[in-house]
């Protein structure tokens, strides 16, 4: 076994024995069908912390001749497949983490990568040709040396080549076109050369962004891509599904609705997916908080927010208030250094995991409260400081509402409306609903916030139901009016029995808010009632 050639199964063994392990070995069934096929090169681009590296380690453990993994996979889904043992530890595997290698070898990345792999090949096949020969030719020679007669037929051992973080060179060295060109030529030798058509059983690369179409380069145009906008049959193998998270919530006695509010929301090919790193941390630490923004490309969201393309600020505010916005994802060049429009910025944020994407509607949205917090943090350092200041007052408006301080609540809402109206460019009850959502931005930390809540004889505008970790905060029903009065809103809540689904709470806050479009003034009435 080696580090790069025929690695061991230790990386996957540690993952599989972890406190939380979700069986994703069904991915191997898909890959087995692609072994030796015409379309045998796969590119998976997903956001950081979505399980790409763990999947790569699992692929090592299953295919690599450098280990015996039968027992490790014996209780996993793949073990029930009829061809499980046919492919188990039967391939020469090369696994490269380009991001790690580039940390040490920036100027001679390609030559050093070849040297690292060659030295391990040489240890197992001492009489292979000199390293100065084309690398694809060397791999072809190794392939030919594995020939044996099995059942009267000549059989050779092909390669499975895995490259993790393949795109870091394209992303990080755009100012060094010679290096990028040399690297692309290296990839061509592995995946598209004449020799590779013989020795390659499977090519599997992972990255953050989809493959960038580089002018005059065709090394990767034979890859089938799976992305954050289109993962097809790969979707459930990256991230946690709703069922998987519900099972974890039961095991760790965590409130499902709270976990969903914090970490759910990525809609990929119709599947609701969770960021696995965030869920893992929340379960093992028994605490809901923002875990992901400290480990991912947080600086990128701040850069895009600062760019402030025309319409971007408005769209971000609309998404933070719970709306979806249209985005044309086709213009994006899959390059973070070539962001030239609002659509490019939004599409990049989708691929980075900072926005969800509904492919049926071609819309982007904020997937969950954790990501909303990341936007909030980014805005603190951007030119959008006016919005950031309002966010910092969100807990104050929640506390003022609980104290039934209607005048202070009206004052907060009025300040928020003055700020957001100039951004949203409309001035009606829809704008007021958006403003209320933004004014109570931190409410999801304590409440399940539901807009257009079905109750009684209609739909309440906004209902906030306290979570188990809310510190005994009371539920709230907020009804909005324009050019009427706040008492009318309270009357509607009572007449239409919006409190009907909140039985069992001793105190329910009825909050009526009215906005006068002519005077641009707000009034608020708050009443506390018992619901029997």
Short mmCIF file of C-alpha atoms in Angstrom, two decimals:
data_model
loop_
_atom_site.label_atom_id
_atom_site.label_comp_id
_atom_site.label_asym_id
_atom_site.label_seq_id
_atom_site.Cartn_x
_atom_site.Cartn_y
_atom_site.Cartn_z
CA UNK A 1 0.00 0.00 0.00
CA UNK A 2 1.07 3.59 -0.48
CA UNK A 3 -0.02 7.16 0.07
CA UNK A 4 -0.90 7.88 -3.56
CA UNK A 5 -0.77 4.46 -5.24
CA UNK A 6 -3.03 1.74 -3.86
CA UNK A 7 -3.76 3.55 -0.57
CA UNK A 8 -5.01 1.78 2.53
CA UNK A 9 -8.57 1.91 3.85
CA UNK A 10 -7.66 3.67 7.10
CA UNK A 11 -9.29 6.98 6.16
CA UNK A 12 -12.63 5.36 5.45
CA UNK A 13 -12.29 2.98 8.38
CA UNK A 14 -12.12 5.94 10.77
CA UNK A 15 -15.17 7.54 9.15
CA UNK A 16 -17.18 4.32 9.26
CA UNK A 17 -16.38 3.83 12.95
CA UNK A 18 -17.23 7.41 13.88
CA UNK A 19 -19.98 8.24 16.36
CA UNK A 20 -22.12 9.40 13.45
CA UNK A 21 -21.77 7.52 10.20
CA UNK A 22 -24.42 7.52 7.48
CA UNK A 23 -24.06 4.66 5.01
CA UNK A 24 -23.44 6.16 1.57
CA UNK A 25 -21.92 3.03 0.04
CA UNK A 26 -24.76 2.85 -2.48
CA UNK A 27 -22.68 5.34 -4.45
CA UNK A 28 -20.39 2.42 -5.33
CA UNK A 29 -23.23 0.69 -7.15
CA UNK A 30 -23.41 3.63 -9.53
CA UNK A 31 -19.65 3.70 -10.03
CA UNK A 32 -19.50 -0.06 -10.64
CA UNK A 33 -21.85 0.39 -13.59
CA UNK A 34 -19.48 2.96 -15.07
CA UNK A 35 -16.30 0.87 -14.75
CA UNK A 36 -14.78 0.44 -18.19
CA UNK A 37 -17.77 2.09 -19.88
CA UNK A 38 -17.47 4.77 -22.53
CA UNK A 39 -18.64 7.42 -20.04
CA UNK A 40 -16.33 6.36 -17.21
CA UNK A 41 -15.13 9.80 -16.08
CA UNK A 42 -17.14 11.47 -13.29
CA UNK A 43 -16.82 15.03 -11.93
CA UNK A 44 -18.58 15.87 -8.65
CA UNK A 45 -18.65 19.56 -7.71
CA UNK A 46 -20.32 20.34 -4.40
CA UNK A 47 -19.88 22.90 -1.66
CA UNK A 48 -17.30 22.39 1.05
CA UNK A 49 -18.23 20.07 3.90
CA UNK A 50 -20.71 18.10 1.81
CA UNK A 51 -18.88 14.77 2.08
CA UNK A 52 -16.76 14.78 -1.11
CA UNK A 53 -13.52 13.75 0.58
CA UNK A 54 -15.20 11.06 2.69
CA UNK A 55 -16.70 9.61 -0.49
CA UNK A 56 -13.25 9.61 -2.12
CA UNK A 57 -11.84 7.68 0.86
CA UNK A 58 -14.69 5.17 0.56
CA UNK A 59 -13.86 4.68 -3.14
CA UNK A 60 -10.21 4.08 -2.15
CA UNK A 61 -11.21 1.48 0.41
CA UNK A 62 -13.45 -0.38 -2.02
CA UNK A 63 -11.31 -0.51 -5.16
CA UNK A 64 -7.70 -0.32 -3.91
CA UNK A 65 -5.49 -3.41 -4.10
CA UNK A 66 -3.55 -1.91 -1.21
CA UNK A 67 -6.03 -3.16 1.39
CA UNK A 68 -8.54 -5.85 2.32
CA UNK A 69 -11.89 -4.17 2.94
CA UNK A 70 -14.37 -7.04 2.87
CA UNK A 71 -15.07 -6.90 6.59
CA UNK A 72 -15.27 -3.08 6.54
CA UNK A 73 -18.06 -3.13 3.93
CA UNK A 74 -19.74 -6.33 5.13
CA UNK A 75 -22.63 -4.56 6.88
CA UNK A 76 -23.04 -1.69 4.42
CA UNK A 77 -25.48 -1.34 1.53
CA UNK A 78 -22.93 -2.21 -1.16
CA UNK A 79 -22.37 -5.68 0.37
CA UNK A 80 -25.84 -6.74 -0.83
CA UNK A 81 -24.99 -6.08 -4.48
CA UNK A 82 -24.41 -9.17 -6.66
CA UNK A 83 -21.13 -7.74 -8.00
CA UNK A 84 -19.84 -6.62 -4.57
CA UNK A 85 -16.86 -8.98 -4.44
CA UNK A 86 -16.20 -8.81 -8.18
CA UNK A 87 -14.83 -5.28 -7.81
CA UNK A 88 -13.72 -5.31 -4.15
CA UNK A 89 -9.99 -4.46 -3.89
CA UNK A 90 -9.35 -5.48 -7.51
CA UNK A 91 -7.96 -2.26 -9.04
CA UNK A 92 -4.78 -0.23 -9.06
CA UNK A 93 -5.88 3.04 -7.49
CA UNK A 94 -4.21 6.43 -7.71
CA UNK A 95 -5.60 9.02 -5.29
CA UNK A 96 -4.35 12.61 -5.33
CA UNK A 97 -5.47 15.47 -3.08
CA UNK A 98 -4.29 18.36 -5.25
CA UNK A 99 -5.06 20.96 -2.61
CA UNK A 100 -2.71 19.30 -0.11
CA UNK A 101 0.04 18.73 -2.68
CA UNK A 102 -0.15 22.35 -3.86
CA UNK A 103 0.40 23.55 -0.30
CA UNK A 104 3.98 22.27 -0.56
CA UNK A 105 4.76 22.41 -4.27
CA UNK A 106 3.47 25.56 -5.95
CA UNK A 107 6.04 26.14 -8.67
CA UNK A 108 6.66 22.52 -9.67
CA UNK A 109 3.26 21.04 -8.83
CA UNK A 110 2.90 18.74 -11.83
CA UNK A 111 6.43 17.36 -11.89
CA UNK A 112 6.37 16.77 -8.13
CA UNK A 113 2.97 15.06 -8.30
CA UNK A 114 4.28 12.71 -10.99
CA UNK A 115 7.40 12.05 -8.91
CA UNK A 116 5.36 11.20 -5.80
CA UNK A 117 3.23 8.67 -7.68
CA UNK A 118 6.14 7.31 -9.73
CA UNK A 119 8.20 6.51 -6.62
CA UNK A 120 5.38 4.35 -5.27
CA UNK A 121 4.82 2.69 -8.65
CA UNK A 122 8.55 1.94 -8.84
CA UNK A 123 8.48 0.29 -5.41
CA UNK A 124 5.94 -2.27 -6.66
CA UNK A 125 7.12 -2.48 -10.27
CA UNK A 126 10.93 -1.98 -10.12
CA UNK A 127 11.59 -2.48 -13.83
CA UNK A 128 9.21 0.19 -15.19
CA UNK A 129 10.64 2.79 -17.56
CA UNK A 130 12.38 5.97 -16.43
CA UNK A 131 10.38 8.87 -14.96
CA UNK A 132 11.38 11.11 -17.88
CA UNK A 133 8.99 9.19 -20.13
CA UNK A 134 5.41 10.42 -20.61
CA UNK A 135 3.42 9.61 -17.50
CA UNK A 136 0.55 8.03 -19.44
CA UNK A 137 3.07 5.70 -21.10
CA UNK A 138 4.40 4.67 -17.70
CA UNK A 139 0.88 3.88 -16.47
CA UNK A 140 0.21 1.90 -19.63
CA UNK A 141 3.37 -0.11 -18.98
CA UNK A 142 2.26 -0.84 -15.40
CA UNK A 143 -1.13 -1.91 -16.77
CA UNK A 144 0.52 -4.29 -19.24
CA UNK A 145 2.67 -5.79 -16.48
CA UNK A 146 -0.42 -6.87 -14.56
CA UNK A 147 -1.51 -9.27 -17.32
CA UNK A 148 -2.40 -12.75 -16.19
CA UNK A 149 -4.32 -15.70 -17.59
CA UNK A 150 -7.63 -16.28 -15.84
CA UNK A 151 -9.93 -19.02 -17.12
CA UNK A 152 -8.11 -19.10 -20.42
CA UNK A 153 -8.48 -15.34 -20.92
CA UNK A 154 -5.86 -12.62 -20.68
CA UNK A 155 -6.77 -10.25 -17.83
CA UNK A 156 -5.04 -7.02 -16.80
CA UNK A 157 -5.59 -4.78 -13.77
CA UNK A 158 -6.85 -1.35 -14.84
CA UNK A 159 -6.59 1.90 -12.89
CA UNK A 160 -9.15 3.82 -10.85
CA UNK A 161 -7.89 7.40 -10.61
CA UNK A 162 -9.32 9.73 -7.97
CA UNK A 163 -8.43 13.41 -7.75
CA UNK A 164 -9.81 15.37 -4.81
CA UNK A 165 -9.97 19.19 -5.07
CA UNK A 166 -8.89 18.94 -8.70
CA UNK A 167 -10.00 22.54 -9.40
CA UNK A 168 -7.82 24.27 -6.80
CA UNK A 169 -5.14 24.89 -9.47
CA UNK A 170 -7.64 26.53 -11.83
CA UNK A 171 -9.16 28.54 -8.95
CA UNK A 172 -5.97 29.61 -7.19
CA UNK A 173 -3.48 30.04 -10.03
CA UNK A 174 -5.40 32.01 -12.64
CA UNK A 175 -2.43 34.41 -12.65
CA UNK A 176 -0.13 31.56 -13.75
CA UNK A 177 -1.52 30.36 -17.10
CA UNK A 178 1.60 28.30 -17.83
CA UNK A 179 1.06 26.26 -14.65
CA UNK A 180 -2.64 25.80 -15.41
CA UNK A 181 -1.82 24.67 -18.95
CA UNK A 182 0.78 22.18 -17.69
CA UNK A 183 -1.70 20.86 -15.15
CA UNK A 184 -4.45 20.44 -17.75
CA UNK A 185 -2.00 18.50 -19.97
CA UNK A 186 -1.29 16.24 -16.98
CA UNK A 187 -5.03 15.60 -16.52
CA UNK A 188 -5.33 14.87 -20.24
CA UNK A 189 -2.70 12.14 -19.90
CA UNK A 190 -4.67 10.54 -17.07
CA UNK A 191 -8.18 10.73 -18.49
CA UNK A 192 -8.16 11.32 -22.24
CA UNK A 193 -4.90 10.18 -23.76
CA UNK A 194 -4.70 7.24 -26.11
CA UNK A 195 -3.02 5.20 -23.37
CA UNK A 196 -5.70 6.02 -20.81
CA UNK A 197 -8.37 4.49 -23.04
CA UNK A 198 -6.70 1.17 -22.22
CA UNK A 199 -5.57 1.50 -18.61
CA UNK A 200 -8.41 3.63 -17.12
CA UNK A 201 -11.41 1.83 -15.60
CA UNK A 202 -12.78 4.87 -13.79
CA UNK A 203 -11.89 8.53 -13.44
CA UNK A 204 -13.38 10.36 -10.46
CA UNK A 205 -12.64 14.00 -9.63
CA UNK A 206 -14.13 16.33 -7.04
CA UNK A 207 -14.12 20.10 -6.79
CA UNK A 208 -16.02 23.09 -5.50
CA UNK A 209 -17.02 24.57 -8.85
CA UNK A 210 -18.21 22.90 -12.07
CA UNK A 211 -15.57 22.37 -14.74
CA UNK A 212 -14.40 25.61 -16.30
CA UNK A 213 -14.27 25.50 -20.07
CA UNK A 214 -10.72 26.66 -20.72
CA UNK A 215 -10.00 28.00 -24.19
CA UNK A 216 -8.06 25.57 -26.37
CA UNK A 217 -8.14 22.94 -23.60
CA UNK A 218 -10.25 19.80 -23.95
CA UNK A 219 -8.78 17.55 -21.27
CA UNK A 220 -11.99 17.38 -19.23
CA UNK A 221 -14.76 17.62 -21.79
CA UNK A 222 -15.32 13.86 -21.53
CA UNK A 223 -16.42 14.12 -17.89
CA UNK A 224 -20.05 13.70 -16.83
CA UNK A 225 -20.72 16.43 -14.26
CA UNK A 226 -22.79 16.35 -11.07
CA UNK A 227 -23.26 19.73 -9.38
CA UNK A 228 -25.21 21.62 -6.71
CA UNK A 229 -27.81 22.41 -9.37
CA UNK A 230 -27.97 18.99 -11.01
CA UNK A 231 -26.73 15.88 -9.18
CA UNK A 232 -29.13 13.33 -10.71
CA UNK A 233 -28.59 9.89 -9.17
CA UNK A 234 -25.69 11.17 -7.03
CA UNK A 235 -27.82 13.58 -4.99
CA UNK A 236 -28.49 11.55 -1.85
CA UNK A 237 -24.86 10.47 -1.52
CA UNK A 238 -23.62 13.98 -0.74
CA UNK A 239 -25.21 15.64 2.27
CA UNK A 240 -27.77 14.17 4.67
CA UNK A 241 -31.35 13.47 3.62
CA UNK A 242 -34.40 14.44 5.69
CA UNK A 243 -34.92 10.84 6.77
CA UNK A 244 -31.30 10.49 7.86
CA UNK A 245 -31.48 13.70 9.89
CA UNK A 246 -34.82 12.75 11.45
CA UNK A 247 -33.25 9.47 12.62
CA UNK A 248 -30.31 11.37 14.12
CA UNK A 249 -32.68 13.78 15.90
CA UNK A 250 -34.43 10.81 17.51
CA UNK A 251 -31.13 9.21 18.51
CA UNK A 252 -29.70 12.39 20.01
CA UNK A 253 -33.00 13.74 21.37
CA UNK A 254 -32.83 16.91 19.26
CA UNK A 255 -35.92 18.85 18.15
CA UNK A 256 -36.54 18.05 14.47
CA UNK A 257 -38.20 21.34 13.59
CA UNK A 258 -35.34 23.32 15.11
CA UNK A 259 -32.72 21.29 13.24
CA UNK A 260 -34.64 21.74 10.01
CA UNK A 261 -34.85 25.50 10.47
CA UNK A 262 -31.12 25.73 11.12
CA UNK A 263 -29.67 23.32 8.53
CA UNK A 264 -32.26 22.14 5.97
CA UNK A 265 -33.10 23.77 2.68
CA UNK A 266 -30.84 22.59 -0.13
CA UNK A 267 -33.20 21.36 -2.83
CA UNK A 268 -31.15 19.30 -5.27
CA UNK A 269 -33.07 17.40 -7.91
CA UNK A 270 -36.16 17.39 -5.71
CA UNK A 271 -34.32 16.10 -2.61
CA UNK A 272 -34.09 18.19 0.55
CA UNK A 273 -30.46 17.93 1.64
CA UNK A 274 -28.63 19.06 4.78
CA UNK A 275 -25.03 20.16 5.22
CA UNK A 276 -23.59 17.02 6.91
CA UNK A 277 -20.83 18.85 8.76
CA UNK A 278 -23.29 21.20 10.47
CA UNK A 279 -25.67 18.40 11.41
CA UNK A 280 -22.76 16.32 12.76
CA UNK A 281 -21.56 19.17 14.96
CA UNK A 282 -25.07 20.00 16.17
CA UNK A 283 -25.77 16.39 17.16
CA UNK A 284 -22.45 15.60 18.83
CA UNK A 285 -22.36 18.92 20.71
CA UNK A 286 -26.11 18.96 21.39
CA UNK A 287 -26.22 22.61 20.36
CA UNK A 288 -27.69 24.50 17.40
CA UNK A 289 -25.36 27.20 16.10
CA UNK A 290 -23.53 28.25 12.95
CA UNK A 291 -20.74 25.74 12.38
CA UNK A 292 -20.17 25.98 8.64
CA UNK A 293 -19.30 29.64 8.06
CA UNK A 294 -16.04 29.24 9.99
CA UNK A 295 -14.82 26.42 7.76
CA UNK A 296 -15.82 27.40 4.23
CA UNK A 297 -15.23 30.12 1.66
CA UNK A 298 -16.71 32.81 3.90
CA UNK A 299 -14.57 35.56 2.37
CA UNK A 300 -16.21 34.94 -0.99
CA UNK A 301 -19.70 35.87 0.13
CA UNK A 302 -18.33 39.09 1.61
CA UNK A 303 -16.58 39.89 -1.69
CA UNK A 304 -19.75 39.36 -3.70
CA UNK A 305 -21.84 41.43 -1.32
CA UNK A 306 -19.28 44.22 -1.56
CA UNK A 307 -19.40 44.13 -5.38
CA UNK A 308 -23.03 45.22 -5.11
CA UNK A 309 -24.05 44.58 -8.71
CA UNK A 310 -27.23 46.33 -9.75
CA UNK A 311 -30.16 44.55 -8.14
CA UNK A 312 -28.01 42.26 -5.96
CA UNK A 313 -28.74 44.09 -2.71
CA UNK A 314 -32.47 44.00 -3.38
CA UNK A 315 -32.39 40.30 -4.20
CA UNK A 316 -30.38 39.42 -1.08
CA UNK A 317 -32.84 41.32 1.13
CA UNK A 318 -35.77 39.59 -0.55
CA UNK A 319 -34.16 36.19 -0.02
CA UNK A 320 -33.35 36.97 3.61
CA UNK A 321 -37.03 37.78 4.09
CA UNK A 322 -37.98 34.34 2.79
CA UNK A 323 -38.58 35.03 -0.90
CA UNK A 324 -37.03 33.40 -3.96
CA UNK A 325 -35.39 35.33 -6.80
CA UNK A 326 -34.87 34.40 -10.44
CA UNK A 327 -31.30 33.62 -11.51
CA UNK A 328 -29.82 32.74 -14.89
CA UNK A 329 -27.17 30.14 -14.04
CA UNK A 330 -26.04 29.67 -17.64
CA UNK A 331 -23.94 32.84 -17.81
CA UNK A 332 -21.53 31.77 -15.07
CA UNK A 333 -18.10 30.75 -16.38
CA UNK A 334 -17.38 28.46 -13.39
CA UNK A 335 -14.61 30.81 -12.31
CA UNK A 336 -14.67 32.93 -9.15
CA UNK A 337 -12.25 35.40 -10.75
CA UNK A 338 -14.71 36.14 -13.57
CA UNK A 339 -17.80 37.45 -11.76
CA UNK A 340 -19.29 40.20 -13.91
CA UNK A 341 -22.99 40.31 -13.09
CA UNK A 342 -25.61 39.72 -10.44
CA UNK A 343 -26.46 36.35 -12.03
CA UNK A 344 -22.79 35.31 -11.89
CA UNK A 345 -22.59 36.24 -8.20
CA UNK A 346 -25.79 34.40 -7.30
CA UNK A 347 -24.78 31.31 -9.30
CA UNK A 348 -21.36 31.20 -7.63
CA UNK A 349 -23.04 31.40 -4.21
CA UNK A 350 -25.28 28.49 -5.20
CA UNK A 351 -22.26 26.31 -6.04
CA UNK A 352 -20.51 27.38 -2.84
CA UNK A 353 -23.54 26.35 -0.80
CA UNK A 354 -24.54 29.83 0.36
CA UNK A 355 -27.76 29.73 -1.66
CA UNK A 356 -30.22 26.99 -2.46
CA UNK A 357 -31.49 26.52 -6.01
CA UNK A 358 -34.89 25.43 -7.27
CA UNK A 359 -34.22 24.07 -10.76
CA UNK A 360 -37.94 23.86 -11.61
CA UNK A 361 -38.39 27.58 -11.01
CA UNK A 362 -34.81 28.73 -11.81
CA UNK A 363 -34.79 30.57 -8.49
CA UNK A 364 -32.26 31.07 -5.71
CA UNK A 365 -33.07 31.37 -2.01
CA UNK A 366 -31.52 31.36 1.46
CA UNK A 367 -31.69 27.68 2.45
CA UNK A 368 -31.66 27.95 6.23
CA UNK A 369 -30.95 30.04 9.30
CA UNK A 370 -27.28 29.05 9.47
CA UNK A 371 -26.66 30.43 6.00
CA UNK A 372 -28.74 33.55 6.76
CA UNK A 373 -26.37 34.19 9.64
CA UNK A 374 -23.42 33.93 7.26
CA UNK A 375 -24.94 36.67 5.10
CA UNK A 376 -25.52 38.74 8.21
CA UNK A 377 -21.86 38.38 9.23
CA UNK A 378 -20.70 39.30 5.73
CA UNK A 379 -22.84 42.43 5.69
CA UNK A 380 -21.17 43.70 8.86
CA UNK A 381 -18.00 44.23 6.81
CA UNK A 382 -19.66 45.45 3.64
CA UNK A 383 -21.13 48.71 2.43
CA UNK A 384 -24.50 47.44 3.61
CA UNK A 385 -23.88 48.51 7.19
CA UNK A 386 -27.34 50.10 7.39
CA UNK A 387 -28.90 46.65 7.11
CA UNK A 388 -26.38 45.12 9.49
CA UNK A 389 -27.26 47.66 12.20
CA UNK A 390 -30.91 46.70 11.94
CA UNK A 391 -30.04 43.02 12.35
CA UNK A 392 -28.22 43.80 15.56
CA UNK A 393 -31.46 45.23 16.97
CA UNK A 394 -33.51 42.12 16.16
CA UNK A 395 -33.30 40.64 19.65
CA UNK A 396 -34.39 44.01 21.04
CA UNK A 397 -37.62 43.94 19.03
CA UNK A 398 -38.33 40.37 20.16
CA UNK A 399 -37.85 41.36 23.81
CA UNK A 400 -39.92 44.51 23.36
CA UNK A 401 -42.75 42.42 21.91
CA UNK A 402 -42.60 40.00 24.82
CA UNK A 403 -42.78 42.98 27.22
CA UNK A 404 -45.82 44.23 25.23
CA UNK A 405 -44.01 47.53 24.60
CA UNK A 406 -46.03 48.38 21.51
CA UNK A 407 -44.58 51.87 21.01
CA UNK A 408 -41.02 50.57 20.95
CA UNK A 409 -41.98 47.76 18.54
CA UNK A 410 -43.63 50.30 16.22
CA UNK A 411 -40.47 52.42 16.35
CA UNK A 412 -38.24 49.48 15.39
CA UNK A 413 -40.55 48.53 12.52
CA UNK A 414 -40.66 52.10 11.27
CA UNK A 415 -36.86 52.31 11.20
CA UNK A 416 -36.67 49.00 9.37
CA UNK A 417 -39.30 50.04 6.85
CA UNK A 418 -37.46 53.28 6.07
CA UNK A 419 -34.31 51.27 5.35
CA UNK A 420 -35.82 48.45 3.32
CA UNK A 421 -38.35 50.46 1.29
CA UNK A 422 -35.52 52.23 -0.55
CA UNK A 423 -34.09 48.82 -1.39
CA UNK A 424 -37.27 46.93 -2.22
CA UNK A 425 -38.81 49.76 -4.24
CA UNK A 426 -42.37 48.95 -3.33
CA UNK A 427 -44.61 50.23 -0.59
CA UNK A 428 -47.53 47.94 0.25
CA UNK A 429 -48.53 45.09 2.55
CA UNK A 430 -46.06 42.74 0.81
CA UNK A 431 -43.26 45.15 1.64
CA UNK A 432 -44.53 45.36 5.23
CA UNK A 433 -44.49 41.56 5.49
CA UNK A 434 -40.89 41.55 4.24
CA UNK A 435 -39.97 44.28 6.72
CA UNK A 436 -41.52 42.38 9.63
CA UNK A 437 -39.60 39.24 8.69
CA UNK A 438 -36.35 41.21 8.55
CA UNK A 439 -37.10 43.07 11.80
CA UNK A 440 -37.55 39.71 13.55
CA UNK A 441 -34.55 38.22 11.70
CA UNK A 442 -33.13 36.36 14.72
CA UNK A 443 -36.52 34.89 15.68
CA UNK A 444 -35.75 31.47 14.05
CA UNK A 445 -33.16 30.92 16.77
CA UNK A 446 -36.06 30.66 19.24
CA UNK A 447 -39.17 30.21 17.09
CA UNK A 448 -40.56 28.24 14.20
CA UNK A 449 -41.58 31.18 12.00
CA UNK A 450 -44.48 30.46 9.64
CA UNK A 451 -45.82 32.92 7.08
CA UNK A 452 -49.43 32.56 5.93
CA UNK A 453 -50.17 30.13 8.78
CA UNK A 454 -53.47 28.21 8.27
CA UNK A 455 -55.58 28.58 11.38
CA UNK A 456 -59.23 29.09 12.27
CA UNK A 457 -61.11 30.62 9.34
CA UNK A 458 -58.16 31.80 7.29
CA UNK A 459 -54.43 32.41 7.26
CA UNK A 460 -52.55 34.42 9.86
CA UNK A 461 -49.87 36.64 8.30
CA UNK A 462 -47.03 35.48 10.57
CA UNK A 463 -47.08 32.99 13.45
CA UNK A 464 -44.08 32.32 15.69
CA UNK A 465 -44.22 29.07 17.64
CA UNK A 466 -41.52 28.76 20.34
CA UNK A 467 -38.93 26.01 20.12
CA UNK A 468 -37.93 23.79 23.02
CA UNK A 469 -34.77 25.86 23.50
CA UNK A 470 -36.63 29.18 23.45
CA UNK A 471 -36.36 29.87 27.18
CA UNK A 472 -40.16 29.80 27.66
CA UNK A 473 -40.79 32.53 25.12
CA UNK A 474 -44.49 32.96 24.29
CA UNK A 475 -45.96 32.24 20.85
CA UNK A 476 -46.85 35.25 18.71
CA UNK A 477 -49.47 35.90 16.03
CA UNK A 478 -48.67 38.96 13.90
CA UNK A 479 -51.35 40.45 11.66
CA UNK A 480 -50.50 43.22 9.20
CA UNK A 481 -52.62 46.04 7.86
CA UNK A 482 -52.11 48.96 5.51
CA UNK A 483 -54.12 52.20 5.82
CA UNK A 484 -56.33 50.76 8.58
CA UNK A 485 -55.40 50.52 12.26
CA UNK A 486 -53.64 48.08 14.58
CA UNK A 487 -56.81 47.38 16.59
CA UNK A 488 -58.47 46.12 13.39
CA UNK A 489 -55.64 43.61 13.01
CA UNK A 490 -56.15 42.34 16.57
CA UNK A 491 -59.91 42.09 15.94
CA UNK A 492 -59.30 39.99 12.83
CA UNK A 493 -57.05 37.58 14.76
CA UNK A 494 -59.85 37.01 17.26
CA UNK A 495 -62.76 36.86 14.83
CA UNK A 496 -61.04 34.39 12.53
CA UNK A 497 -59.75 32.37 15.49
CA UNK A 498 -56.13 32.37 14.41
CA UNK A 499 -55.23 31.13 17.88
CA UNK A 500 -56.97 27.81 17.23
CA UNK A 501 -53.76 25.85 16.56
CA UNK A 502 -52.01 27.22 19.63
CA UNK A 503 -54.12 25.55 22.30
CA UNK A 504 -52.28 24.66 25.46
CA UNK A 505 -50.24 27.86 25.74
CA UNK A 506 -50.99 30.00 28.76
CA UNK A 507 -49.87 33.20 27.08
CA UNK A 508 -50.17 34.00 23.38
CA UNK A 509 -49.19 37.44 22.11
CA UNK A 510 -51.51 38.99 19.53
CA UNK A 511 -49.57 41.63 17.60
CA UNK A 512 -51.36 44.00 15.26
CA UNK A 513 -49.27 46.25 13.01
CA UNK A 514 -50.64 48.96 10.72
CA UNK A 515 -48.77 51.06 8.16
CA UNK A 516 -50.14 54.35 6.86
CA UNK A 517 -48.76 54.86 3.38
CA UNK A 518 -49.52 58.57 3.29
CA UNK A 519 -47.91 59.52 6.60
CA UNK A 520 -45.44 56.59 6.46
CA UNK A 521 -46.15 56.02 10.14
CA UNK A 522 -46.56 52.70 11.91
CA UNK A 523 -48.67 51.76 14.90
CA UNK A 524 -48.67 48.59 16.94
CA UNK A 525 -51.05 47.00 19.43
CA UNK A 526 -50.04 43.98 21.52
CA UNK A 527 -52.44 41.91 23.57
CA UNK A 528 -51.73 38.86 25.73
CA UNK A 529 -54.37 36.09 25.80
CA UNK A 530 -54.75 32.57 27.15
CA UNK A 531 -55.68 29.84 24.69
CA UNK A 532 -57.69 27.03 26.23
#
